PDB file of C-alpha atoms and ligand atoms in Angstrom:
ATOM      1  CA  UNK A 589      11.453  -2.364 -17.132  1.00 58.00           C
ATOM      2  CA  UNK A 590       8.755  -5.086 -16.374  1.00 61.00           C
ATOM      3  CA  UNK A 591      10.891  -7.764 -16.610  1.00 78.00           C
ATOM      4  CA  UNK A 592      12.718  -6.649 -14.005  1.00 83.00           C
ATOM      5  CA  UNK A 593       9.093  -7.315 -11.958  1.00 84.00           C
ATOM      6  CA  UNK A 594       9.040 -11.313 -11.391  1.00 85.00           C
ATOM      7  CA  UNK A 595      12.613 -10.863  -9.422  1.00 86.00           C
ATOM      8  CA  UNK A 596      12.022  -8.071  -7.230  1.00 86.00           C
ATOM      9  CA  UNK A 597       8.394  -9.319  -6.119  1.00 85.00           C
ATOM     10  CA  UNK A 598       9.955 -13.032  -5.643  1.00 84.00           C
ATOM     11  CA  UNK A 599      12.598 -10.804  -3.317  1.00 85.00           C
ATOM     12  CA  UNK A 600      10.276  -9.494  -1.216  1.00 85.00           C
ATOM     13  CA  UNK A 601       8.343 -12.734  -0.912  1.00 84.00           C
ATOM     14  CA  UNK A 602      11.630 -13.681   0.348  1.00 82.00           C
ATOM     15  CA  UNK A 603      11.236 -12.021   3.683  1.00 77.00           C
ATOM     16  CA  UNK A 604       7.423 -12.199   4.102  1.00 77.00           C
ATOM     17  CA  UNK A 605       6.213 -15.376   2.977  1.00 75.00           C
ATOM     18  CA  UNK A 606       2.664 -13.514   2.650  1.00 80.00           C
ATOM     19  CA  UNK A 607       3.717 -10.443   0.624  1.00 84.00           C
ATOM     20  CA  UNK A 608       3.199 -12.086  -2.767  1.00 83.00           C
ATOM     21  CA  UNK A 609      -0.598 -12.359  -2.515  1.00 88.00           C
ATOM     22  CA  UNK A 610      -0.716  -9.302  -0.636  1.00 89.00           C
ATOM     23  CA  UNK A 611       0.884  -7.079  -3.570  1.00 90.00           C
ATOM     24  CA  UNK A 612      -1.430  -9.227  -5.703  1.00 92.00           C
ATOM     25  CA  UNK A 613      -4.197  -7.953  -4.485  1.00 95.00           C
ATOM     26  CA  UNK A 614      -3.038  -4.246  -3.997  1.00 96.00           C
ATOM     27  CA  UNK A 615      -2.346  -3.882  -7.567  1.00 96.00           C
ATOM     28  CA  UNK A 616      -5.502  -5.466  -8.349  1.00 96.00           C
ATOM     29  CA  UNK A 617      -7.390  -2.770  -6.225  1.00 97.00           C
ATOM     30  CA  UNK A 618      -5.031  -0.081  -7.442  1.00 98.00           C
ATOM     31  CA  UNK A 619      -5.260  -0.715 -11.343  1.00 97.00           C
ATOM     32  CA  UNK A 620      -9.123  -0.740 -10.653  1.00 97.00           C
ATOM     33  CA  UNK A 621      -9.382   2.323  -8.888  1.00 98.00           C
ATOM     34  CA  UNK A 622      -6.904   4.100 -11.420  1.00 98.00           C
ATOM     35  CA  UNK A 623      -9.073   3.379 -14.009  1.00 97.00           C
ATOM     36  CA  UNK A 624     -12.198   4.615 -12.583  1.00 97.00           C
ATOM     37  CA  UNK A 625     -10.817   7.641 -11.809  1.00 98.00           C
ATOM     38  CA  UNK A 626      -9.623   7.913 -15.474  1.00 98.00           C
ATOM     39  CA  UNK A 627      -5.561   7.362 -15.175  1.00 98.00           C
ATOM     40  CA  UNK A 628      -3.957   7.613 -18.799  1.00 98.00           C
ATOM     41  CA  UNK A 629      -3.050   4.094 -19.825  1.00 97.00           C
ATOM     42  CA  UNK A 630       1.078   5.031 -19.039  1.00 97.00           C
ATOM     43  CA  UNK A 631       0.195   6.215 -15.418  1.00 97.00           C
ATOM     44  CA  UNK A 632      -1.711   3.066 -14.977  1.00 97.00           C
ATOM     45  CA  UNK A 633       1.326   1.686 -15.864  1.00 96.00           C
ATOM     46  CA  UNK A 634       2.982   2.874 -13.967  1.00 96.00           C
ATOM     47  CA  UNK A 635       0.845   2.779 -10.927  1.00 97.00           C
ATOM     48  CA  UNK A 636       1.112  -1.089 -11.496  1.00 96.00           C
ATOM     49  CA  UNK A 637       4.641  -1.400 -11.565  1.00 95.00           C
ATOM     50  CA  UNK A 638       4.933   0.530  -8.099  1.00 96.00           C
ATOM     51  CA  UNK A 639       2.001  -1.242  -6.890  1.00 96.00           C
ATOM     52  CA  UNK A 640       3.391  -4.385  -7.183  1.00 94.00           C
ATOM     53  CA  UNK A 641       6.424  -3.320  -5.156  1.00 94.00           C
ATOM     54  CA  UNK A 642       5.483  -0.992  -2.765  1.00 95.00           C
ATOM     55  CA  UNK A 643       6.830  -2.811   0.522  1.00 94.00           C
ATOM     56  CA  UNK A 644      10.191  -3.490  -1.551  1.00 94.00           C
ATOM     57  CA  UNK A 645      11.211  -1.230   1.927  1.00 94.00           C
ATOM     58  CA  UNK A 646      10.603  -4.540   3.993  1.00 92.00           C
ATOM     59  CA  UNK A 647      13.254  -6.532   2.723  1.00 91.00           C
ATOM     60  CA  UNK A 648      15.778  -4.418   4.946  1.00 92.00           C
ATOM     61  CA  UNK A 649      13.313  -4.674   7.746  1.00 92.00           C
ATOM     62  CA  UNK A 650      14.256  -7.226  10.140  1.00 90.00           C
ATOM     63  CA  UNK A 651      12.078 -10.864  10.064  1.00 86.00           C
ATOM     64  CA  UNK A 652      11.249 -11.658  13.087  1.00 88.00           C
ATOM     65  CA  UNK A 653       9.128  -8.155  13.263  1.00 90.00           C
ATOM     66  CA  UNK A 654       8.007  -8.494   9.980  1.00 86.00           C
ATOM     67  CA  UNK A 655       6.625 -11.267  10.701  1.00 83.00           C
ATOM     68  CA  UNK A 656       5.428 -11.072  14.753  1.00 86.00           C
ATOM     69  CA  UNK A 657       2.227 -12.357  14.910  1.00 84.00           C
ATOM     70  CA  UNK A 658       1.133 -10.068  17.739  1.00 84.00           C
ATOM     71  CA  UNK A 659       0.633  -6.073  17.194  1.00 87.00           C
ATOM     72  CA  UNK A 660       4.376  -4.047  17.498  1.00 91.00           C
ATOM     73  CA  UNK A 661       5.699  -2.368  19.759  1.00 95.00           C
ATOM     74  CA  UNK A 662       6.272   1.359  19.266  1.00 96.00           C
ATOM     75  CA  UNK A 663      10.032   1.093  19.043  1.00 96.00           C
ATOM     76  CA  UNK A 664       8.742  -2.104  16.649  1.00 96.00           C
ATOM     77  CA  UNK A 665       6.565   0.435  14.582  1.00 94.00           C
ATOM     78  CA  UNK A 666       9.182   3.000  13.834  1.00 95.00           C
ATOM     79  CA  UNK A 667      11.659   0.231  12.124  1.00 95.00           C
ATOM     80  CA  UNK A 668       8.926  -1.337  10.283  1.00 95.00           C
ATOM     81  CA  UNK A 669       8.062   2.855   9.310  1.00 97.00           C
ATOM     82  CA  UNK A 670      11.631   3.182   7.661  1.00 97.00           C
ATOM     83  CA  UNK A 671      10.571   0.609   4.854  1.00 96.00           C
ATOM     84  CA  UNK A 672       9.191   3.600   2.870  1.00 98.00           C
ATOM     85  CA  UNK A 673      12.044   5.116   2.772  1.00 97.00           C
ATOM     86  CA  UNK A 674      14.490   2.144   2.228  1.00 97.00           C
ATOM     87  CA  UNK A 675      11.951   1.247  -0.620  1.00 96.00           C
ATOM     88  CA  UNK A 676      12.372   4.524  -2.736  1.00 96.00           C
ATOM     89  CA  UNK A 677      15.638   4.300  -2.119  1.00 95.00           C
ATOM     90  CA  UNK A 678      16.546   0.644  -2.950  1.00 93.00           C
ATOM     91  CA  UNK A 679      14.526   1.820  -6.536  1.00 92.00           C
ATOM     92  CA  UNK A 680      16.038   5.044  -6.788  1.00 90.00           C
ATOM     93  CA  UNK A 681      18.926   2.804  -8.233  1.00 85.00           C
ATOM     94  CA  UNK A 682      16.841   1.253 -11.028  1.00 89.00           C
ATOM     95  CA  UNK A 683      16.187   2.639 -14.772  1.00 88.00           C
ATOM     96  CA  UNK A 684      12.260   2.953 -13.688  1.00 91.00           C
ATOM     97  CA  UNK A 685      10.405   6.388 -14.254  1.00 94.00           C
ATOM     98  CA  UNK A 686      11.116   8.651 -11.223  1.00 94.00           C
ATOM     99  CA  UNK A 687       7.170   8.416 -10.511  1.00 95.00           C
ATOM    100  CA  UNK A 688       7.782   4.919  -9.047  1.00 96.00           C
ATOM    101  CA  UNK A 689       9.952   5.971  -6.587  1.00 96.00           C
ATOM    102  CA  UNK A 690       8.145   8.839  -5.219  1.00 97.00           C
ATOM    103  CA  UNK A 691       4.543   6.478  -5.242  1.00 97.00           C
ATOM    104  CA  UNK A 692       7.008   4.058  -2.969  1.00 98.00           C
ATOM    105  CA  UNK A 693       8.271   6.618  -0.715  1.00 98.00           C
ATOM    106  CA  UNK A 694       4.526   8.103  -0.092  1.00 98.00           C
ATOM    107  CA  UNK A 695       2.385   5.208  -0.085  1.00 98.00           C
ATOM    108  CA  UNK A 696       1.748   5.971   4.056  1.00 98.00           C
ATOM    109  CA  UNK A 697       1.090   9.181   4.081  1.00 98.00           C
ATOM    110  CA  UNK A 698      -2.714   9.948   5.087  1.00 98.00           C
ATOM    111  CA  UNK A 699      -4.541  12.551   3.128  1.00 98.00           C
ATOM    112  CA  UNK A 700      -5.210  14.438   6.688  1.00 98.00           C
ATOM    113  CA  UNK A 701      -0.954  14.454   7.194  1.00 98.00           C
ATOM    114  CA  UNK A 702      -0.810  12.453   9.782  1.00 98.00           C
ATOM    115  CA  UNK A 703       1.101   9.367   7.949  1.00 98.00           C
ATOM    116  CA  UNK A 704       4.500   8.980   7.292  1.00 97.00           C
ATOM    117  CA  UNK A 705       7.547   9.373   6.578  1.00 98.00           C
ATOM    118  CA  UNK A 706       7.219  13.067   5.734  1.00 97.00           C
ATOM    119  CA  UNK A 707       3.517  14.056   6.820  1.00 98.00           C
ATOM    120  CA  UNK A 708       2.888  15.656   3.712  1.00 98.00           C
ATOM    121  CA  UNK A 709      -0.757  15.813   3.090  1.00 97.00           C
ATOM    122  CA  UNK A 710      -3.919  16.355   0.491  1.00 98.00           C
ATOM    123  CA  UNK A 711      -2.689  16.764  -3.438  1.00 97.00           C
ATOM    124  CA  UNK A 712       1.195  16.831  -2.242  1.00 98.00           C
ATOM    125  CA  UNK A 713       0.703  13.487  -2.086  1.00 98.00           C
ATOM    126  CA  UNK A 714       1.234  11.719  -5.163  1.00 98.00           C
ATOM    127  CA  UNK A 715      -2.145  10.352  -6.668  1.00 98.00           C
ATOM    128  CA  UNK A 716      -0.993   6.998  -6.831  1.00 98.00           C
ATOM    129  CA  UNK A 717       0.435   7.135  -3.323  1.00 98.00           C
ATOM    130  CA  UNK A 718      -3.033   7.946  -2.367  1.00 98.00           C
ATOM    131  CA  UNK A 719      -4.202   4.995  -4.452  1.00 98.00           C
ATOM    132  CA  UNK A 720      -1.881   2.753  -2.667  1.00 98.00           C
ATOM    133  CA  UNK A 721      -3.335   3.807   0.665  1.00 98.00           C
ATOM    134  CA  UNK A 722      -6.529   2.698   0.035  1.00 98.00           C
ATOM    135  CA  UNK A 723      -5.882  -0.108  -1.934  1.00 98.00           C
ATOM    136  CA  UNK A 724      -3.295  -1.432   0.787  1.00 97.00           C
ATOM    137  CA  UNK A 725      -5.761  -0.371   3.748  1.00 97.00           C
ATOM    138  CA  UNK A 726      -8.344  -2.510   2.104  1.00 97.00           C
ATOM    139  CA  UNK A 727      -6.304  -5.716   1.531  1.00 96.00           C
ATOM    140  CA  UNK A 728      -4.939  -5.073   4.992  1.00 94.00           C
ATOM    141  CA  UNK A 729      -8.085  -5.456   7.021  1.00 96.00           C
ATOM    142  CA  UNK A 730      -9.880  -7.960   4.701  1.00 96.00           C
ATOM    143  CA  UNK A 731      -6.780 -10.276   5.571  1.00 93.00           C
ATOM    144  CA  UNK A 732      -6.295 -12.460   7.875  1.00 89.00           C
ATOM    145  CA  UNK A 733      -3.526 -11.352  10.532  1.00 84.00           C
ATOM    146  CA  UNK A 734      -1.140 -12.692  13.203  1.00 78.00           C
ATOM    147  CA  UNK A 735      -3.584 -11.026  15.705  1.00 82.00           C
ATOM    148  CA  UNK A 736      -6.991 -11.143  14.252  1.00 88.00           C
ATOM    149  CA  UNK A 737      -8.733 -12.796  11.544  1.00 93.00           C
ATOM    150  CA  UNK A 738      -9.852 -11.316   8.460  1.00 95.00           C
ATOM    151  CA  UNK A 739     -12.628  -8.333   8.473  1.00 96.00           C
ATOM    152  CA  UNK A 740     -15.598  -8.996   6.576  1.00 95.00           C
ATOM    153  CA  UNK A 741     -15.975  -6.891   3.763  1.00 95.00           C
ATOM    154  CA  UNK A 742     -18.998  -4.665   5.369  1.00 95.00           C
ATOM    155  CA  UNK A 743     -16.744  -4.665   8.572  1.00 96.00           C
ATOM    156  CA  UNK A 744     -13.548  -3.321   6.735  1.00 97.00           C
ATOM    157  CA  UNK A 745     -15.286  -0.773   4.575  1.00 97.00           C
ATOM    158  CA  UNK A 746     -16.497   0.893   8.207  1.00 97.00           C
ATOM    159  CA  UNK A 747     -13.332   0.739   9.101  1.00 98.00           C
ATOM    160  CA  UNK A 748     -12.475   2.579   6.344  1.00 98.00           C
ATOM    161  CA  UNK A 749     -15.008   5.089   6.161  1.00 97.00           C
ATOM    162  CA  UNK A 750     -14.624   5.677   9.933  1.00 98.00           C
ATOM    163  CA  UNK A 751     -10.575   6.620   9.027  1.00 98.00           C
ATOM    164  CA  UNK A 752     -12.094   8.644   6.018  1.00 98.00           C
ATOM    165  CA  UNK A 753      -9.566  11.465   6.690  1.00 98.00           C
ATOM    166  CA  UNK A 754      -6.627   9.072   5.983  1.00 98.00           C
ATOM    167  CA  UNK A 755      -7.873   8.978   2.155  1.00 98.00           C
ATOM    168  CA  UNK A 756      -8.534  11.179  -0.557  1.00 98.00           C
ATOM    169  CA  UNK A 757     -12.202  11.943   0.003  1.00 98.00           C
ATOM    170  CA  UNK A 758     -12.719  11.353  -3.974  1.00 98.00           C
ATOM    171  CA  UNK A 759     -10.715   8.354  -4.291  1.00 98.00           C
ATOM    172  CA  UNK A 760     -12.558   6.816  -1.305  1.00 98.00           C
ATOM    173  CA  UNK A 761     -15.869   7.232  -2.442  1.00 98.00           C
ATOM    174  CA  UNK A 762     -14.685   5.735  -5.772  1.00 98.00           C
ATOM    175  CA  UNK A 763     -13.329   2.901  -4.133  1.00 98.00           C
ATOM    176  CA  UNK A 764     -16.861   2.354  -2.568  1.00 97.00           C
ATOM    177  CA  UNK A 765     -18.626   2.960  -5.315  1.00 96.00           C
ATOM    178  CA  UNK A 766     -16.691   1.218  -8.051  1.00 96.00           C
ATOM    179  CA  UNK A 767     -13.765  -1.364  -6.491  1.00 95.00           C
ATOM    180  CA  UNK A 768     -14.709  -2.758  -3.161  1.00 93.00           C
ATOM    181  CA  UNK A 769     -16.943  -6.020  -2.900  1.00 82.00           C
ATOM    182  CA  UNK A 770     -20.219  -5.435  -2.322  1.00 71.00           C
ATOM    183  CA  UNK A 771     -20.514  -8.691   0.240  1.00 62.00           C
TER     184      UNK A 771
HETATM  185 FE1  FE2 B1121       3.901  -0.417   3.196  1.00 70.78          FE
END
């Protein structure tokens, strides 16, 4: 199954030049943040694997929004919403463990259900889905963007904490505690 990995990330990189370092750092953030909130070894696994792909989605998602250096539309937003969707399933089609795909399709929904695509909310969200959210949020704002420069870490983690009800209150405050940079 992992060796399939080194294609479909160099696929997505494909489309969005900055999507390599970006999944990077999410599955940094979300292997971290499994393991302090004690993961078995095969869901951390796991969690990885999906991690690493989670905007798979965007590869159907055309460039030139993608990659629009200014903030989208709202017609923008809704295609760019359909890569969760597309993602799970695009990987619906591989031999992977059916936990990937469901971790792919969730990884926007907001604790609070007011993410997408389905709105589902609290524990009917996968755990690593809610991993995801945070770990993706995080790498999100301390990055730079076509519209704004990076956030500095103390800057981002207000940002963050100011959402709070996007995240699983827990998970957050593990984050915090045990993942984020303290500078
Ligand atoms: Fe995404």
């Amino acid at each position: 199954m992992t060796t399939l990995l080194p294609f479909l990330i160099r696929l997505i990189g494909l489309r969005d030049p900055h999507a390599e370092k970006h999944s990077d750092h999410v599955t940094e953030y979300a292997f971290a943040l499994g393991r302090a909130a004690d993961l078995k070894a095969e869901e951390l696994e796991l969690l990885k694997f999906a991690a690493s792909i989670h905007d798979i989605g965007k590869i159907a998602i055309n460039e030139f929004v993608i990659n629009k250096p200014g903030r989208f539309t709202e017609a923008e937003y809704i295609m760019v919403q359909q890569h969760a969707n597309i993602g799970a399933n695009l990987v619906e089609n591989l031999d992977i463990d059916p936990s990937i795909h469901s971790i792919i399709l969730n990884h926007h929904e907001n604790f609070d259900g007011s993410g997408y695509p389905n709105k589902i909310k609290g524990e009917e969200i996968p755990v690593g889905a809610r991993i995801i959210r945070i770990a993706d949020t995080y790498d999100a704002l301390t990055s730079d963007r076509g519209y704004r420069p990076a956030y500095s870490n103390k800057k981002s983690l207000q940002i963050m904490e100011h959402d709070a009800e996007f995240f699983d209150p827990i998970l957050l405050d593990l984050f915090f505690r045990k993942v984020a940079r303290k500078h």
